[in-house]
Coordinates of C-alpha atoms and ligand atoms in Angstrom, one line a residue:
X1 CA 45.9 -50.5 126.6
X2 CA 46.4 -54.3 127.0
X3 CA 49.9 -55.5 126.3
X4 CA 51.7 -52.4 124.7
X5 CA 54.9 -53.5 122.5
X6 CA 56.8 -50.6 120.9
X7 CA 59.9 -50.7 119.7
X8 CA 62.1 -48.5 117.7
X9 CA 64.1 -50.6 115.8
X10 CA 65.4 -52.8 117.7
X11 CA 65.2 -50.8 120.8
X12 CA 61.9 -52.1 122.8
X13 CA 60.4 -48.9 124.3
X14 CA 57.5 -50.4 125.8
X15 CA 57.4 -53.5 127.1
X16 CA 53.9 -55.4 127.9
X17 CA 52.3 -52.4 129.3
X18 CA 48.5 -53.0 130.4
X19 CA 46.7 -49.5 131.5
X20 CA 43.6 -48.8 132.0
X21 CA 42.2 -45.1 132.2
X22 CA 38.5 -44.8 133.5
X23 CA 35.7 -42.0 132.4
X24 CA 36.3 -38.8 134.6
X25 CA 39.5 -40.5 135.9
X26 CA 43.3 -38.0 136.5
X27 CA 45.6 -40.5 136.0
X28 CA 49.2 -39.0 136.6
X29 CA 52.1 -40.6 134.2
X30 CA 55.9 -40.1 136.2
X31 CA 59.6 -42.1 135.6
X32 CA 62.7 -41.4 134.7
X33 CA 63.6 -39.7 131.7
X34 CA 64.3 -42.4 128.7
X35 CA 61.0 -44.9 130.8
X36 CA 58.9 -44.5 128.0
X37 CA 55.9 -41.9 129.0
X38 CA 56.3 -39.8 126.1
X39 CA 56.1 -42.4 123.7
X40 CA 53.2 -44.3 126.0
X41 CA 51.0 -41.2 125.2
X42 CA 51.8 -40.8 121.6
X43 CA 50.9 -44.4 121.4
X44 CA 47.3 -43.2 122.7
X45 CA 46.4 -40.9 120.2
X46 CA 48.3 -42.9 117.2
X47 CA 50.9 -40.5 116.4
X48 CA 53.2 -43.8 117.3
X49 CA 52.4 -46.8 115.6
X50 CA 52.0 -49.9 118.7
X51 CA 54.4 -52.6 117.7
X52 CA 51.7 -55.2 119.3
X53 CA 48.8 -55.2 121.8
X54 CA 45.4 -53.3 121.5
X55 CA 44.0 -50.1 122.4
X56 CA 40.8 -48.7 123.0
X57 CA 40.1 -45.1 123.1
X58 CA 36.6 -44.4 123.8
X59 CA 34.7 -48.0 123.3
X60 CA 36.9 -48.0 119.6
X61 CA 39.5 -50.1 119.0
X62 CA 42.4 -47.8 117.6
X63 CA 43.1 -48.6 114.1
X64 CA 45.2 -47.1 111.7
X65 CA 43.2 -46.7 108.5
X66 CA 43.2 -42.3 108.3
X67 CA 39.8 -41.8 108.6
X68 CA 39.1 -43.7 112.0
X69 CA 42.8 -42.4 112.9
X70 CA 41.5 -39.1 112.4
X71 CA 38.5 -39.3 114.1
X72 CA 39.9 -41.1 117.5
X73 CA 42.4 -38.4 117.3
X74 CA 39.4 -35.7 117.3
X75 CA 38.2 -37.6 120.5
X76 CA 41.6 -36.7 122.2
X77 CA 43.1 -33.4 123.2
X78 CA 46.5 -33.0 123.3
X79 CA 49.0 -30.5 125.2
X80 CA 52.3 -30.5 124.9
X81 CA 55.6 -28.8 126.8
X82 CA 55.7 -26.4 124.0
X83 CA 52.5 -24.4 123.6
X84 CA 52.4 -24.7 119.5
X85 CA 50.2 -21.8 118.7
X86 CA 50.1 -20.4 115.3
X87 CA 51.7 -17.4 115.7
X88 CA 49.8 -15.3 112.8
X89 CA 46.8 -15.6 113.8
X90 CA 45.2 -14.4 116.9
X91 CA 44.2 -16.5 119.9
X92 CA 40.3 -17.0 119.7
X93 CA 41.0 -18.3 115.9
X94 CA 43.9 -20.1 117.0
X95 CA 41.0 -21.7 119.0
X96 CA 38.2 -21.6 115.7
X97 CA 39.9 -23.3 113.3
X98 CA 40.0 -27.2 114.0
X99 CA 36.7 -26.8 115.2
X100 CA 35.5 -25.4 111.9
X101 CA 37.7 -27.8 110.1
X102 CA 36.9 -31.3 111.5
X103 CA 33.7 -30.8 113.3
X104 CA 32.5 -28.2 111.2
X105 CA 31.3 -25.9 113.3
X106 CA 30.2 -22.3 111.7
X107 CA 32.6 -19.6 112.2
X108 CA 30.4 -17.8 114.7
X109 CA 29.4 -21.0 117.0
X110 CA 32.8 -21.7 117.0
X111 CA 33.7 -18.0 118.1
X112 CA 31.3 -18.5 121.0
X113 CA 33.2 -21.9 122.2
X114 CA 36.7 -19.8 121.9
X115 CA 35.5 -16.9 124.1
X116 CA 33.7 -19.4 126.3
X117 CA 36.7 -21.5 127.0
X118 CA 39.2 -18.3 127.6
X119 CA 37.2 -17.2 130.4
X120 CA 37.3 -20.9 131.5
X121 CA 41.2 -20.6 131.4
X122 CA 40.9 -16.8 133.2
X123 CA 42.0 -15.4 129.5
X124 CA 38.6 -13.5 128.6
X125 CA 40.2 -10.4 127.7
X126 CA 43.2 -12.0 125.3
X127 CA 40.7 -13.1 122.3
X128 CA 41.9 -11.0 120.0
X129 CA 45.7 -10.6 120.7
X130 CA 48.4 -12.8 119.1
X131 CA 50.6 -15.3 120.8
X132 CA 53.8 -13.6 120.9
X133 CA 52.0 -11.1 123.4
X134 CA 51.1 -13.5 125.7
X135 CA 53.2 -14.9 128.1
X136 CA 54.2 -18.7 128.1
X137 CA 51.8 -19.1 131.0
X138 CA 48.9 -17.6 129.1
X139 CA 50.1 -19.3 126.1
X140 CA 49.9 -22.7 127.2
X141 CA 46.6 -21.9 128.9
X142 CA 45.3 -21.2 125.3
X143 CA 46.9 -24.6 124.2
X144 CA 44.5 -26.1 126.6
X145 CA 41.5 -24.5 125.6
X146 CA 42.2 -25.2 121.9
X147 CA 42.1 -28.5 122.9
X148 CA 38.7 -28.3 125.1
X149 CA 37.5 -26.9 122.0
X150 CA 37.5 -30.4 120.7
X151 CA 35.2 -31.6 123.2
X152 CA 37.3 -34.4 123.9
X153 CA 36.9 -37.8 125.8
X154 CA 40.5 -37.9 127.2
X155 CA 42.9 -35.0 127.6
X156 CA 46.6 -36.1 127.6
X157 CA 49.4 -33.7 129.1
X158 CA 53.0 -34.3 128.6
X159 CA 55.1 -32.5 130.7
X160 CA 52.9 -29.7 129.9
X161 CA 54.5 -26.9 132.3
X162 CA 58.1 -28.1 132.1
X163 CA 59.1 -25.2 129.5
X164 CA 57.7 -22.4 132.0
X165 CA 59.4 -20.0 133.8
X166 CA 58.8 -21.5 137.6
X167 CA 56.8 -18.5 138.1
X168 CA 54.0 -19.6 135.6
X169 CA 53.9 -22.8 136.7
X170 CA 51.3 -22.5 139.1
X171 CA 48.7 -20.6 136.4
X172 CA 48.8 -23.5 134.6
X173 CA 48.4 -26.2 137.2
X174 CA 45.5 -24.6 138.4
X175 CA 43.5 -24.4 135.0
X176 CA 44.4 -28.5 135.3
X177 CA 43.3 -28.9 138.4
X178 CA 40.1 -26.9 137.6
X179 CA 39.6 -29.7 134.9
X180 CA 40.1 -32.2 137.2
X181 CA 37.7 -31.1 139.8
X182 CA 35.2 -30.8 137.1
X183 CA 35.7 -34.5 135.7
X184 CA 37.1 -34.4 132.6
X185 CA 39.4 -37.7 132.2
X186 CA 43.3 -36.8 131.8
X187 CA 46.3 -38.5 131.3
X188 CA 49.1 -36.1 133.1
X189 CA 53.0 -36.6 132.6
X190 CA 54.8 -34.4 135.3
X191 CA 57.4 -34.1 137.3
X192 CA 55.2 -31.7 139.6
X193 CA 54.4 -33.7 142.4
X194 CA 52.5 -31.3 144.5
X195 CA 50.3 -31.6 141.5
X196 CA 50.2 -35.7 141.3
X197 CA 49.1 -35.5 145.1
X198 CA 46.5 -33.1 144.6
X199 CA 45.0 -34.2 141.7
X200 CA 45.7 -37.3 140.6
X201 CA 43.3 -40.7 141.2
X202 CA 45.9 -42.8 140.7
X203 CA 49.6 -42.3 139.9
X204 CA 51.4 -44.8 137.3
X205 CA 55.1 -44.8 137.5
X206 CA 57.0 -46.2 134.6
X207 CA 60.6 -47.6 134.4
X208 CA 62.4 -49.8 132.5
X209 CA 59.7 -50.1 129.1
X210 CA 57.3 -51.0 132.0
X211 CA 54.8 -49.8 134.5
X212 CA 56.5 -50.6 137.8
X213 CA 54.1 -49.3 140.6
X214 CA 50.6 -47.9 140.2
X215 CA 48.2 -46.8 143.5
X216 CA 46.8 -43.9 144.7
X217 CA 49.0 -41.1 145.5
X218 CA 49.5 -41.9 148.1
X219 CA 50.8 -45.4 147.5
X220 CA 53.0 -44.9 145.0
X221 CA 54.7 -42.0 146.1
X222 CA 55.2 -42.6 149.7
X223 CA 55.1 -46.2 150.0
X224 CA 56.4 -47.7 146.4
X225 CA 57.4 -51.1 146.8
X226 CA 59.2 -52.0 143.8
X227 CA 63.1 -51.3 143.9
X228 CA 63.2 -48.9 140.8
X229 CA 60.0 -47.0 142.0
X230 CA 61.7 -47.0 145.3
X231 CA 65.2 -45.3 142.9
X232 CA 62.9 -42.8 141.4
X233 CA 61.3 -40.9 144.0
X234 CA 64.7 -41.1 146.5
X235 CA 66.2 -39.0 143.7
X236 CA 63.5 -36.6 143.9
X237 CA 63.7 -35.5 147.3
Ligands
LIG301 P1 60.1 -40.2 128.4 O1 59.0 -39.4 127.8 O2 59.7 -41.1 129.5 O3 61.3 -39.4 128.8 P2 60.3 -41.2 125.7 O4 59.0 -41.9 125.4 O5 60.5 -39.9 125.1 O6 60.6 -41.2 127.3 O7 61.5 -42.1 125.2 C1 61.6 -43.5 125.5 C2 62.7 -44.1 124.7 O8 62.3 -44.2 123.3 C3 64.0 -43.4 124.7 O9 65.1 -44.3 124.7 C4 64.0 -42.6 123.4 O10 65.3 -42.4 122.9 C5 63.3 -43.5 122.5 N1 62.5 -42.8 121.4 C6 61.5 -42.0 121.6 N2 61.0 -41.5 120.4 C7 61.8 -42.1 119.4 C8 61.8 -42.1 118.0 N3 60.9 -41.3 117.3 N4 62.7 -42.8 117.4 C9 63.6 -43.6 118.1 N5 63.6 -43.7 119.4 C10 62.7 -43.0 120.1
LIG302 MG1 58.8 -37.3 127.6

């Protein structure tokens, strides 16, 4: 991202933001509420139009004519807080269907990615129950294989265990860490530390529309030398 401008109205959101996110890479996203990191992600995967600057997702330069919006967007999983699984259809075709409907994969290769990306996410045995019998845990652990499923170039997380009960926190944290270990580049917006420090290659803290610190873990969250990095993680502890 080189130069990032998005406003909302007249209220500047992002403000000359420059980040760069490197093949196999964990890159962990924290601030304040209100800094911007929501948006900043949206921004990635063009479900927010930039107001100016450039991205470039995967050697393309993100446009927004539908058909290259819709296949960058292939080339990007996405999780979210809340898990967004259809609820009337099972979980292995909650899993199928973008992968029949925008790679077009047949029904039973994409059955075979489903069931292999459950037991990835320790949920082997869930294939053919629905959602609402699942618990939010489980559920957003299926919202991570859907998007696996996808065989993405960049996974982007926002805030993606903040709706758990603290109890299935760590189920899902460990299916990201998994993912980490075994390179797959992610973009993570948390407030889990423990997870930043253990995971994370570099952590980017945003304030203020802007990125104010950026290092290794390390770095920014021990040693943060700007005054409103400095604000943030005091109020943490
Ligand atoms: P964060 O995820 O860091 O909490 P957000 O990216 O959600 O921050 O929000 C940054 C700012 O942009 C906030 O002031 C928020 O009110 C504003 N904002 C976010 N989305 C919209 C929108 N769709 N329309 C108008 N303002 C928005
Ligand atoms: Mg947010």
């Amino acid at each position: 991202m080189r130069d990032i401008v998005k406003k909302f109205g007249a209220n500047v959101v992002l403000d000359g933001v420059d980040l760069d996110v490197y093949p196999g890479e964990v890159v962990v996203l924290i601030g304040p509420s209100g800094a911007g990191k929501s948006t900043l992600l949206r921004c990635i995967n063009g479900l927010e139009k930039i107001t100016s600057g450039t991205i470039e997702v995967d050697g393309q330069l993100l446009s927004y004519q539908e058909a290259e919006i819709n296949r960058i967007r292939s080339r990007i999983g996405m999780v979210f807080q809340s898990f967004n699984l259809f609820p009337h259809v099972t979980v292995a075709q909650n899993i199928m269907m973008a992968q029949r409907d925008v790679l077009g994969r047949s029904t039973s290769e994409a059955r075979q990615r489903a069931v292999e990306l459950l037991d990835r996410v320790g949920l082997a045995e869930k294939a053919d129950a629905y959602p609402d019998s699942l618990s939010g845990g489980q559920q957003q652990r299926v919202a991570i294989a859907r998007a696996l499923a996808m065989d993405p170039a960049v996974m982007l997380f926002d805030e993606p265990t903040s709706a758990l009960d603290p109890e299935l926190v760590g189920e899902v944290l460990h299916v990201m860490r998994e993912l980490a270990d075994a390179g797959m580049t992610m973009v993570v917006v948390t407030h889990e530390m423990r997870f930043a420090r253990r995971a994370a290659d570099r952590v980017v803290l945003m304030a203020d529309r802007q990125i104010v610190e950026e290092g290794t873990p390390e770095q920014v969250l021990d040693n943060p030398t700007s005054e409103r990095g400095q604000a943030f993680l005091r109020q943490l502890t």
